[in-house]
mmCIF file of N, CA and C and ligand atoms in Angstrom:
data_model
loop_
_atom_site.group_PDB
_atom_site.id
_atom_site.type_symbol
_atom_site.label_atom_id
_atom_site.label_comp_id
_atom_site.label_asym_id
_atom_site.label_seq_id
_atom_site.Cartn_x
_atom_site.Cartn_y
_atom_site.Cartn_z
ATOM 1 N N MET A 1094 -4.049 -4.086 -32.744
ATOM 2 C CA MET A 1094 -3.974 -3.032 -31.719
ATOM 3 C C MET A 1094 -4.905 -3.405 -30.557
ATOM 4 N N ALA A 1095 -4.386 -3.333 -29.394
ATOM 5 C CA ALA A 1095 -5.188 -3.684 -28.226
ATOM 6 C C ALA A 1095 -5.255 -2.490 -27.289
ATOM 7 N N GLU A 1096 -6.473 -2.240 -26.814
ATOM 8 C CA GLU A 1096 -6.602 -1.145 -25.864
ATOM 9 C C GLU A 1096 -6.542 -1.705 -24.448
ATOM 10 N N LEU A 1097 -5.653 -1.130 -23.676
ATOM 11 C CA LEU A 1097 -5.505 -1.548 -22.281
ATOM 12 C C LEU A 1097 -5.925 -0.400 -21.379
ATOM 13 N N ARG A 1098 -6.071 -0.720 -20.106
ATOM 14 C CA ARG A 1098 -6.385 0.323 -19.126
ATOM 15 C C ARG A 1098 -5.296 0.302 -18.072
ATOM 16 N N CYS A 1099 -4.711 1.433 -17.883
ATOM 17 C CA CYS A 1099 -3.604 1.522 -16.929
ATOM 18 C C CYS A 1099 -4.098 1.233 -15.507
ATOM 19 N N PRO A 1100 -3.474 0.284 -14.810
ATOM 20 C CA PRO A 1100 -3.915 -0.055 -13.451
ATOM 21 C C PRO A 1100 -3.596 1.044 -12.435
ATOM 22 N N VAL A 1101 -2.776 2.001 -12.823
ATOM 23 C CA VAL A 1101 -2.394 3.062 -11.886
ATOM 24 C C VAL A 1101 -3.308 4.274 -12.022
ATOM 25 N N CYS A 1102 -3.411 4.814 -13.245
ATOM 26 C CA CYS A 1102 -4.189 6.037 -13.425
ATOM 27 C C CYS A 1102 -5.521 5.776 -14.115
ATOM 28 N N ASP A 1103 -5.781 4.511 -14.465
ATOM 29 C CA ASP A 1103 -7.076 4.111 -15.017
ATOM 30 C C ASP A 1103 -7.360 4.758 -16.362
ATOM 31 N N THR A 1104 -6.310 5.075 -17.106
ATOM 32 C CA THR A 1104 -6.474 5.694 -18.407
ATOM 33 C C THR A 1104 -6.378 4.643 -19.506
ATOM 34 N N PRO A 1105 -7.358 4.617 -20.422
ATOM 35 C CA PRO A 1105 -7.264 3.690 -21.552
ATOM 36 C C PRO A 1105 -6.144 4.126 -22.495
ATOM 37 N N PHE A 1106 -5.390 3.155 -23.003
ATOM 38 C CA PHE A 1106 -4.304 3.492 -23.929
ATOM 39 C C PHE A 1106 -4.045 2.300 -24.832
ATOM 40 N N GLU A 1107 -3.420 2.584 -25.977
ATOM 41 C CA GLU A 1107 -3.059 1.521 -26.906
ATOM 42 C C GLU A 1107 -1.779 0.849 -26.431
ATOM 43 N N SER A 1108 -1.804 -0.465 -26.422
ATOM 44 C CA SER A 1108 -0.633 -1.200 -25.940
ATOM 45 C C SER A 1108 0.602 -0.862 -26.767
ATOM 46 N N SER A 1109 0.392 -0.535 -28.030
ATOM 47 C CA SER A 1109 1.529 -0.230 -28.902
ATOM 48 C C SER A 1109 2.119 1.141 -28.609
ATOM 49 N N GLU A 1110 1.386 1.956 -27.833
ATOM 50 C CA GLU A 1110 1.858 3.318 -27.555
ATOM 51 C C GLU A 1110 2.656 3.405 -26.266
ATOM 52 N N SER A 1111 2.688 2.314 -25.521
ATOM 53 C CA SER A 1111 3.364 2.365 -24.232
ATOM 54 C C SER A 1111 4.620 1.523 -24.240
ATOM 55 N N LYS A 1112 5.665 2.042 -23.616
ATOM 56 C CA LYS A 1112 6.910 1.289 -23.478
ATOM 57 C C LYS A 1112 7.054 0.771 -22.061
ATOM 58 N N ALA A 1113 5.992 0.919 -21.274
ATOM 59 C CA ALA A 1113 6.068 0.523 -19.871
ATOM 60 C C ALA A 1113 4.895 -0.372 -19.500
ATOM 61 N N LEU A 1114 4.524 -1.266 -20.417
ATOM 62 C CA LEU A 1114 3.397 -2.166 -20.169
ATOM 63 C C LEU A 1114 3.577 -2.925 -18.855
ATOM 64 N N PRO A 1115 2.502 -3.220 -18.139
ATOM 65 C CA PRO A 1115 1.108 -2.953 -18.500
ATOM 66 C C PRO A 1115 0.638 -1.559 -18.125
ATOM 67 N N PHE A 1116 1.552 -0.636 -17.927
ATOM 68 C CA PHE A 1116 1.158 0.719 -17.547
ATOM 69 C C PHE A 1116 1.203 1.625 -18.759
ATOM 70 N N CYS A 1117 0.543 2.790 -18.668
ATOM 71 C CA CYS A 1117 0.443 3.674 -19.819
ATOM 72 C C CYS A 1117 1.747 4.427 -20.031
ATOM 73 N N SER A 1118 2.552 4.506 -19.016
ATOM 74 C CA SER A 1118 3.777 5.296 -19.134
ATOM 75 C C SER A 1118 4.794 4.861 -18.092
ATOM 76 N N GLU A 1119 6.016 5.276 -18.314
ATOM 77 C CA GLU A 1119 7.086 4.971 -17.362
ATOM 78 C C GLU A 1119 6.758 5.559 -15.999
ATOM 79 N N ARG A 1120 6.081 6.701 -16.008
ATOM 80 C CA ARG A 1120 5.731 7.372 -14.761
ATOM 81 C C ARG A 1120 4.815 6.483 -13.910
ATOM 82 N N CYS A 1121 3.795 5.906 -14.558
ATOM 83 C CA CYS A 1121 2.864 5.056 -13.820
ATOM 84 C C CYS A 1121 3.552 3.779 -13.359
ATOM 85 N N ARG A 1122 4.482 3.292 -14.162
ATOM 86 C CA ARG A 1122 5.199 2.087 -13.773
ATOM 87 C C ARG A 1122 5.959 2.336 -12.469
ATOM 88 N N ARG A 1123 6.566 3.526 -12.390
ATOM 89 C CA ARG A 1123 7.328 3.873 -11.179
ATOM 90 C C ARG A 1123 6.401 4.055 -9.987
ATOM 91 N N ILE A 1124 5.226 4.640 -10.230
ATOM 92 C CA ILE A 1124 4.264 4.831 -9.144
ATOM 93 C C ILE A 1124 3.866 3.483 -8.566
ATOM 94 N N ASP A 1125 3.598 2.513 -9.474
ATOM 95 C CA ASP A 1125 3.196 1.187 -9.006
ATOM 96 C C ASP A 1125 4.329 0.538 -8.232
ATOM 97 N N LEU A 1126 5.524 0.682 -8.729
ATOM 98 C CA LEU A 1126 6.689 0.120 -8.046
ATOM 99 C C LEU A 1126 6.830 0.740 -6.663
ATOM 100 N N GLY A 1127 6.606 2.040 -6.593
ATOM 101 C CA GLY A 1127 6.699 2.731 -5.321
ATOM 102 C C GLY A 1127 5.675 2.224 -4.319
ATOM 103 N N ARG A 1128 4.482 1.879 -4.816
ATOM 104 C CA ARG A 1128 3.461 1.356 -3.909
ATOM 105 C C ARG A 1128 3.924 0.042 -3.293
ATOM 106 N N TRP A 1129 4.509 -0.802 -4.139
ATOM 107 C CA TRP A 1129 4.992 -2.091 -3.621
ATOM 108 C C TRP A 1129 6.049 -1.862 -2.560
ATOM 109 N N LEU A 1130 6.950 -0.952 -2.816
ATOM 110 C CA LEU A 1130 8.020 -0.692 -1.861
ATOM 111 C C LEU A 1130 7.449 -0.122 -0.575
ATOM 112 N N ASP A 1131 6.440 0.761 -0.706
ATOM 113 C CA ASP A 1131 5.828 1.347 0.481
ATOM 114 C C ASP A 1131 5.219 0.264 1.360
ATOM 115 N N GLU A 1132 4.568 -0.728 0.722
ATOM 116 C CA GLU A 1132 3.960 -1.807 1.496
ATOM 117 C C GLU A 1132 5.032 -2.586 2.239
ATOM 118 N N GLY A 1133 6.145 -2.814 1.564
ATOM 119 C CA GLY A 1133 7.237 -3.545 2.195
ATOM 120 C C GLY A 1133 7.779 -2.801 3.393
ATOM 121 N N TYR A 1134 7.857 -1.474 3.261
ATOM 122 C CA TYR A 1134 8.392 -0.669 4.353
ATOM 123 C C TYR A 1134 7.319 -0.339 5.382
ATOM 124 N N GLY A 1135 6.066 -0.739 5.086
ATOM 125 C CA GLY A 1135 4.969 -0.417 5.993
ATOM 126 C C GLY A 1135 4.946 -1.302 7.231
ATOM 127 N N LEU A 1136 5.766 -2.328 7.245
ATOM 128 C CA LEU A 1136 5.808 -3.213 8.403
ATOM 129 C C LEU A 1136 6.380 -2.465 9.598
ATOM 130 N N PRO A 1137 6.008 -2.922 10.807
ATOM 131 C CA PRO A 1137 6.563 -2.274 12.004
ATOM 132 C C PRO A 1137 8.081 -2.243 11.930
ATOM 133 N N TYR A 1138 8.601 -1.075 12.164
ATOM 134 C CA TYR A 1138 10.041 -0.894 12.015
ATOM 135 C C TYR A 1138 10.764 -1.163 13.321
ATOM 136 N N GLU A 1139 11.669 -2.125 13.293
ATOM 137 C CA GLU A 1139 12.460 -2.405 14.482
ATOM 138 C C GLU A 1139 13.897 -1.984 14.227
ATOM 139 N N PRO A 1140 14.297 -0.929 14.855
ATOM 140 C CA PRO A 1140 15.671 -0.455 14.643
ATOM 141 C C PRO A 1140 16.672 -1.468 15.177
ATOM 142 N N GLU A 1141 17.711 -1.667 14.413
ATOM 143 C CA GLU A 1141 18.750 -2.602 14.866
ATOM 144 C C GLU A 1141 19.555 -1.966 15.992
ATOM 145 N N GLN A 1142 19.911 -2.805 16.933
ATOM 146 C CA GLN A 1142 20.735 -2.311 18.038
ATOM 147 C C GLN A 1142 22.162 -2.114 17.539
ATOM 148 N N GLN A 1143 22.574 -0.874 17.553
ATOM 149 C CA GLN A 1143 23.945 -0.595 17.121
ATOM 150 C C GLN A 1143 24.851 -0.571 18.344
ATOM 151 N N PRO A 1144 25.914 -1.353 18.331
ATOM 152 C CA PRO A 1144 26.868 -1.283 19.460
ATOM 153 C C PRO A 1144 27.489 0.099 19.499
ATOM 154 N N PRO A 1145 27.677 0.623 20.710
ATOM 155 C CA PRO A 1145 28.289 1.960 20.821
ATOM 156 C C PRO A 1145 29.688 1.962 20.222
ATOM 157 N N ALA A 1146 29.973 3.025 19.506
ATOM 158 C CA ALA A 1146 31.287 3.112 18.877
ATOM 159 C C ALA A 1146 32.365 3.192 19.944
ATOM 160 N N GLU A 1147 33.360 2.350 19.797
ATOM 161 C CA GLU A 1147 34.439 2.382 20.781
ATOM 162 C C GLU A 1147 35.349 3.575 20.515
ATOM 163 N N PRO A 1148 35.696 4.281 21.582
ATOM 164 C CA PRO A 1148 36.602 5.427 21.383
ATOM 165 C C PRO A 1148 37.955 4.940 20.869
ATOM 166 N N ASP A 1149 38.407 5.593 19.860
ATOM 167 C CA ASP A 1149 39.659 5.174 19.231
ATOM 168 C C ASP A 1149 40.774 6.135 19.642
ATOM 169 N N ASP A 1150 41.330 5.861 20.827
ATOM 170 C CA ASP A 1150 42.407 6.750 21.259
ATOM 171 C C ASP A 1150 43.758 6.111 20.978
ATOM 172 N N ASP A 1151 44.361 6.559 19.959
ATOM 173 C CA ASP A 1151 45.667 6.031 19.570
ATOM 174 C C ASP A 1151 46.706 6.330 20.630
HETATM 175 ZN ZN1 LIG B 2252 -1.123 5.381 -16.192
#
């Protein structure tokens, strides 16, 4: 049995008790994933130039 410390919530837990290693729970795993995604989206946002929709007059 190994005791780990969750990198998200800093809670000590048994590795055998978690199904979302190295996190203590699936919830913390998602939180960590969300942080990574936030960093990716944290870059300056440049909106793509959308061509104006052409009027479709049949
Ligand atoms: Zn946790």
